[in-house]
Coordinates of C-alpha atoms in Angstrom, one line a residue:
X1 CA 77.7 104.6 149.6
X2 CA 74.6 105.8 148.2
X3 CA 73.6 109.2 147.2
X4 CA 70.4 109.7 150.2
X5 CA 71.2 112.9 151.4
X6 CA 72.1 113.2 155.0
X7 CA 72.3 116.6 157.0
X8 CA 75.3 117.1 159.2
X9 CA 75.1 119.6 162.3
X10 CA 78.0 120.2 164.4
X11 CA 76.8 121.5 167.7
X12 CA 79.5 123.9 169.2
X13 CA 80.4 127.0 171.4
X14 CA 84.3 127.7 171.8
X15 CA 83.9 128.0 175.8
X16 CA 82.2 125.0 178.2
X17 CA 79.4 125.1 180.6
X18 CA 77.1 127.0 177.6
X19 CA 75.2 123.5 177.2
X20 CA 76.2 122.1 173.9
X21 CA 75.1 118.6 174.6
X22 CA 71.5 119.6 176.3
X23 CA 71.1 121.4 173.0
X24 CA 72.7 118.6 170.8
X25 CA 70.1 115.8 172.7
X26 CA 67.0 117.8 172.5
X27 CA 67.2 119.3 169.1
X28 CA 68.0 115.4 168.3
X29 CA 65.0 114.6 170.0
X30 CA 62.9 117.5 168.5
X31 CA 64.2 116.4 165.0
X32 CA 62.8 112.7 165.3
X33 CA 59.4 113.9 166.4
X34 CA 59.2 115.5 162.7
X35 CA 59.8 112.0 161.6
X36 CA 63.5 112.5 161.1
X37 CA 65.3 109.5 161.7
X38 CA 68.5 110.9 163.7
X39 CA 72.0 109.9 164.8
X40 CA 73.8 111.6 167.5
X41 CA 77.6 111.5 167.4
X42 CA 79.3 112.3 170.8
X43 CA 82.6 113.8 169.6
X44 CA 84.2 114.8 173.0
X45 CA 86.7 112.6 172.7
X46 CA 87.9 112.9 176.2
X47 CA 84.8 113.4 178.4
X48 CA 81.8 111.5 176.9
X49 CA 78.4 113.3 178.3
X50 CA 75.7 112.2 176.3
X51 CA 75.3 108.7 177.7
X52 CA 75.8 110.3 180.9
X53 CA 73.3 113.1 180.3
X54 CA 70.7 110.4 179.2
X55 CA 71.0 107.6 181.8
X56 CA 72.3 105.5 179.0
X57 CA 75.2 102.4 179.5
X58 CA 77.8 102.0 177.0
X59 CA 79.3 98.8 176.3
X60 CA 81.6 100.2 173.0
X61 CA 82.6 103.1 171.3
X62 CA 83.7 104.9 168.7
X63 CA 87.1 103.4 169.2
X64 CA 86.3 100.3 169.0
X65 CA 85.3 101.1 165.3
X66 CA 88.3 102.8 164.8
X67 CA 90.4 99.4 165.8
X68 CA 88.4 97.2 164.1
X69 CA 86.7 95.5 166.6
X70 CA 83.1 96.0 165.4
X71 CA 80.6 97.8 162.9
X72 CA 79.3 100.8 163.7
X73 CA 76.0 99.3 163.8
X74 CA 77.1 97.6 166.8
X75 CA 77.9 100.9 169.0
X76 CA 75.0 102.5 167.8
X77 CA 72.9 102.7 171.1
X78 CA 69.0 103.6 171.3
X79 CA 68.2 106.8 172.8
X80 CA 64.8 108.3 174.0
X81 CA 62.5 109.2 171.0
X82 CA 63.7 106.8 168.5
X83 CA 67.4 109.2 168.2
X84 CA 70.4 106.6 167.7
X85 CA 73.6 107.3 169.6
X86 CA 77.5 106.9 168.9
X87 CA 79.2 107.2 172.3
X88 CA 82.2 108.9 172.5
X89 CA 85.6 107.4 172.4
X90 CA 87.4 107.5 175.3
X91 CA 90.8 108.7 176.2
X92 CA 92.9 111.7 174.2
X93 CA 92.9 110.1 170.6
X94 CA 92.1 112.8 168.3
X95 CA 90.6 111.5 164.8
X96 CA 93.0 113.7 162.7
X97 CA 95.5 110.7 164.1
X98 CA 93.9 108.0 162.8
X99 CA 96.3 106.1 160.3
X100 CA 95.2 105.3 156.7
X101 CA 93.4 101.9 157.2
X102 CA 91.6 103.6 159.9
X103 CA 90.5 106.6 157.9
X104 CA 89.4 103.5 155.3
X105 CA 87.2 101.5 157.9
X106 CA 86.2 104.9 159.3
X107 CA 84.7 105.9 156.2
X108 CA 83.0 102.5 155.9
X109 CA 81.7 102.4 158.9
X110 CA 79.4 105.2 158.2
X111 CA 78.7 104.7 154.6
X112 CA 77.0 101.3 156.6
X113 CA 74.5 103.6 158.0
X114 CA 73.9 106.6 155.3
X115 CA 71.1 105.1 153.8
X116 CA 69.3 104.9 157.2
X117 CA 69.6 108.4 158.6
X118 CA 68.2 111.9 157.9
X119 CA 70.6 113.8 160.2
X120 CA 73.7 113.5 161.8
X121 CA 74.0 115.8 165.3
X122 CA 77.7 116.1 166.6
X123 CA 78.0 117.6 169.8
X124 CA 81.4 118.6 169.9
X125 CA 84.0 118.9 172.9
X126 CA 84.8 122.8 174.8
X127 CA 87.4 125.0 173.3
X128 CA 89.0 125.6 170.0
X129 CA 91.6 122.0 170.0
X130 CA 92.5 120.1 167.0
X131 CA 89.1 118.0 167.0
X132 CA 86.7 120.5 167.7
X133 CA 88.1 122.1 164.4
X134 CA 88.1 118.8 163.0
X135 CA 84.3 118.1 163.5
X136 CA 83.4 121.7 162.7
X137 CA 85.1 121.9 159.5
X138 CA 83.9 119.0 157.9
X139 CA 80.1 119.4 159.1
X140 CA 77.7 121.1 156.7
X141 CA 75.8 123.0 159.1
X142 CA 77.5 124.8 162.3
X143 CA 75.3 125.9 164.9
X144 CA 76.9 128.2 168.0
X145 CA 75.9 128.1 171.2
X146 CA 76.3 131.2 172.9
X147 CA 75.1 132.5 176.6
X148 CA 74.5 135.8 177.9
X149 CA 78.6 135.6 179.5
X150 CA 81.1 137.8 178.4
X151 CA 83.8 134.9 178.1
X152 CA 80.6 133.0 175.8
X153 CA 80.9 135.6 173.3
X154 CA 84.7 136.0 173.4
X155 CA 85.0 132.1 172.9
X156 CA 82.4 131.9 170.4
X157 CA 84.3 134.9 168.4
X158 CA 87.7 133.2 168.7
X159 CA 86.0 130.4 167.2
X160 CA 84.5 132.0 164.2
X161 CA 87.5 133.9 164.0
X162 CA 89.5 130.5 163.6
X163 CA 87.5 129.2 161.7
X164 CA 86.8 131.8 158.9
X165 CA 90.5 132.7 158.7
X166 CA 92.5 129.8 158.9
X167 CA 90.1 126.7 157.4
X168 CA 87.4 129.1 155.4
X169 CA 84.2 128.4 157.2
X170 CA 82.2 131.5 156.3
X171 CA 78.4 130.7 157.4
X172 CA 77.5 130.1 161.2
X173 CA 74.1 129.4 162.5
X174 CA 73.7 131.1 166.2
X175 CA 71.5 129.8 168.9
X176 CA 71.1 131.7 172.5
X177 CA 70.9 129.4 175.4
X178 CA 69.7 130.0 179.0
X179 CA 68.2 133.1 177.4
X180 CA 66.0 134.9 180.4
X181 CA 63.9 136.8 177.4
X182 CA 63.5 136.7 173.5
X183 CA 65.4 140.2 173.4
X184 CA 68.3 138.7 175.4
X185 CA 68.9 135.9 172.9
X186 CA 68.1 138.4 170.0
X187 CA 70.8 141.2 172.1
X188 CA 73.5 138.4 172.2
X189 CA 73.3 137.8 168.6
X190 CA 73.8 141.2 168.2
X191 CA 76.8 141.5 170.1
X192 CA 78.3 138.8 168.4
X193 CA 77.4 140.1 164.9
X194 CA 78.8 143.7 166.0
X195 CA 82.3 142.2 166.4
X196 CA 82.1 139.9 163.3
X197 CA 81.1 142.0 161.0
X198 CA 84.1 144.8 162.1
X199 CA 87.1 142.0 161.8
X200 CA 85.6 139.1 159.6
X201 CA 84.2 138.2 156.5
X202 CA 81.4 136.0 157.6
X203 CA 77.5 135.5 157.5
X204 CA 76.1 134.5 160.7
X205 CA 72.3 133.6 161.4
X206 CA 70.2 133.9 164.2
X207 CA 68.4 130.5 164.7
X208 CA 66.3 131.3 167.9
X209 CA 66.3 131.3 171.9
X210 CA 66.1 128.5 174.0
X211 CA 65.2 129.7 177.8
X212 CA 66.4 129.6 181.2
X213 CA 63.9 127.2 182.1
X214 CA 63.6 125.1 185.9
X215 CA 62.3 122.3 184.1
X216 CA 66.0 121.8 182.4
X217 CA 68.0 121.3 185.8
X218 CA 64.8 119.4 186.9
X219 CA 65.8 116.8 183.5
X220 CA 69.4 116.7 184.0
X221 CA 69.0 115.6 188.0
X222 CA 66.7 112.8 186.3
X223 CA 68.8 111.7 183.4
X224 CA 66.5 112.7 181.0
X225 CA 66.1 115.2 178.2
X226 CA 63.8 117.6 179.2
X227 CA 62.1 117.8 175.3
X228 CA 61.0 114.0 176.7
X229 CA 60.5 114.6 180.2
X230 CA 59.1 118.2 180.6
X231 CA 57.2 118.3 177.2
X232 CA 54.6 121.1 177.7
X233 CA 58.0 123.5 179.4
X234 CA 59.1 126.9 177.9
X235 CA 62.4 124.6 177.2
X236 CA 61.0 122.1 175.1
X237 CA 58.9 123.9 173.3
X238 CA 61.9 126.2 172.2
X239 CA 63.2 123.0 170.7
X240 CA 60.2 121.9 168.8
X241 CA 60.2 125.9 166.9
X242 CA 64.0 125.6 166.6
X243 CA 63.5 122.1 164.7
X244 CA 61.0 123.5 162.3
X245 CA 63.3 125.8 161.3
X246 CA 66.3 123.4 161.1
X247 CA 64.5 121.0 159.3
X248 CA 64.0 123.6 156.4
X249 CA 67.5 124.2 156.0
X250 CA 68.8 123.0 152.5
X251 CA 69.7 119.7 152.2
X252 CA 73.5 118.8 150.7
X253 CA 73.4 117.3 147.1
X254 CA 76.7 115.9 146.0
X255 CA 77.0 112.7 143.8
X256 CA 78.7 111.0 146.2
X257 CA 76.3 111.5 149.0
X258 CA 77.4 114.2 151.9
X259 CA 77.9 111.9 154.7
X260 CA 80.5 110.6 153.0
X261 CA 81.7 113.8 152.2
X262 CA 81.9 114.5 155.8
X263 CA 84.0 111.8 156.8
X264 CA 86.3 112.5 154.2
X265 CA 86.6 115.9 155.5
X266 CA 87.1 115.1 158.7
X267 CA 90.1 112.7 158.7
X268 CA 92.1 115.1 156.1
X269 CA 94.1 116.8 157.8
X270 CA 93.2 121.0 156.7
X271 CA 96.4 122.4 155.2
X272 CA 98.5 124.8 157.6
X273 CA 97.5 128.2 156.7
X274 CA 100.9 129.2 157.8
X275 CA 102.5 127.3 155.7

């Protein structure tokens, strides 16, 4: 693999129905309009959305990777905007599974595509299970979706909380969704920073608002993103300032290359803290 580096975003939010995968599509979407060229992984590995969210069809998946069955380059599906798409796997079959000639083709899948990709987006599954930890852990960037819901911010804390204690993740970005004004998504932050900052020894960062906006229910009823199909909305816009300042996050520099980095992360297996 070669040393281009490549940023890696897990898109995630303990609790569902917050709307990690509109977020996850549209920042992709935003991303590539800065000339970024952009791959978004669906990691629920259950209950694929994206293609579903986008009016795409899927012919393979991840799994088939994982088997053997083809390159990546084959599932790779094009999305609107110019953004690339792996489709989820589907059925329960967690990556931290994977046997060790999986983990091998796993990591060569990708290393196939590191040279041709700016950033990876990974909208992960609902809830706290073994893959969402998984995904999270090994991405370089985390950015949590939270919604003016009491059970958002419990879930999202429980998250952190998980994280930070048991697997070390210490930085979080934070991004308010559905927000009905700037000082609701700048009041949920704070909220959520209150309670962090009492129990845990974390840094979290406020990365914007992105507001309740018609236009998004309007985008989903189509199949659409709304960044593509409403571009002028309060919605879209949102997206465009929140990739500015996403795409001036500092960039990974290992030897190796992070992407590879990543997938080494995620398919070994984070030591039990209990142990």
């Amino acid at each position: 693999m070669g040393i281009h580096p490549v940023q890696v975003i897990a898109v995630t939010g303990g609790k569902g129905g917050v709307g990690k995968t509109n977020v996850s599509v549209n920042l992709a979407l935003a991303l590539a309009d800065l000339g970024r060229r952009v791959v978004l992984l669906d990691a629920d590995l259950g209950l694929a959305n994206v293609d579903v969210l986008l009016g795409l069809t899927t012919k393979r998946t991840l799994a088939d990777v994982v088997s053997g069955d083809c390159d990546l380059r084959d599932v790779l599906i094009q999305g609107p905007g110019g953004i690339r798409i792996v489709p989820a796997a589907s059925g329960t079959q967690s990556m931290v599974q994977l046997s060790s000639l999986q983990h091998a083709g796993l990591i060569q899948a990708f290393s196939e595509i590191s040279d041709d990709l700016d950033v990876l987006i990974i909208d992960t599954a609902a809830g706290i299970g073994d893959a969402v930890i998984s995904f999270v852990r090994a991405a370089q960037e985390v950015l949590l979706v939270v919604t003016d819901e009491p059970t958002s911010i419990t879930d999202a804390y429980a998250l952190i909380k998980l994280l930070n204690r048991d697997y070390g993740v210490n930085r979080f970005r934070v991004l308010a969704n559905m927000a009905h004004s700037p000082q609701e998504g700048r009041n949920l932050f704070s909220k959520l920073t209150k309670v962090t900052e009492r129990f845990l020894d974390v840094a979290l960062q406020y990365v914007g608002a992105v507001p309740y906006d018609e236009a998004t229910r309007k985008a989903v009823q189509k199949q659409r993103a709304v960044y593509e199909a409403y571009p002028r909305s309060k919605c879209a816009l949102a997206f465009k300032s929140i990739a500015q300042k996403v795409d001036t996050w500092p960039l990974p520099s290992t030897p190796r290359g992070h992407l590879e980095f990543f997938v080494e992360r995620l398919i070994t297996p984070a030591a039990d803290p209990h142990e």
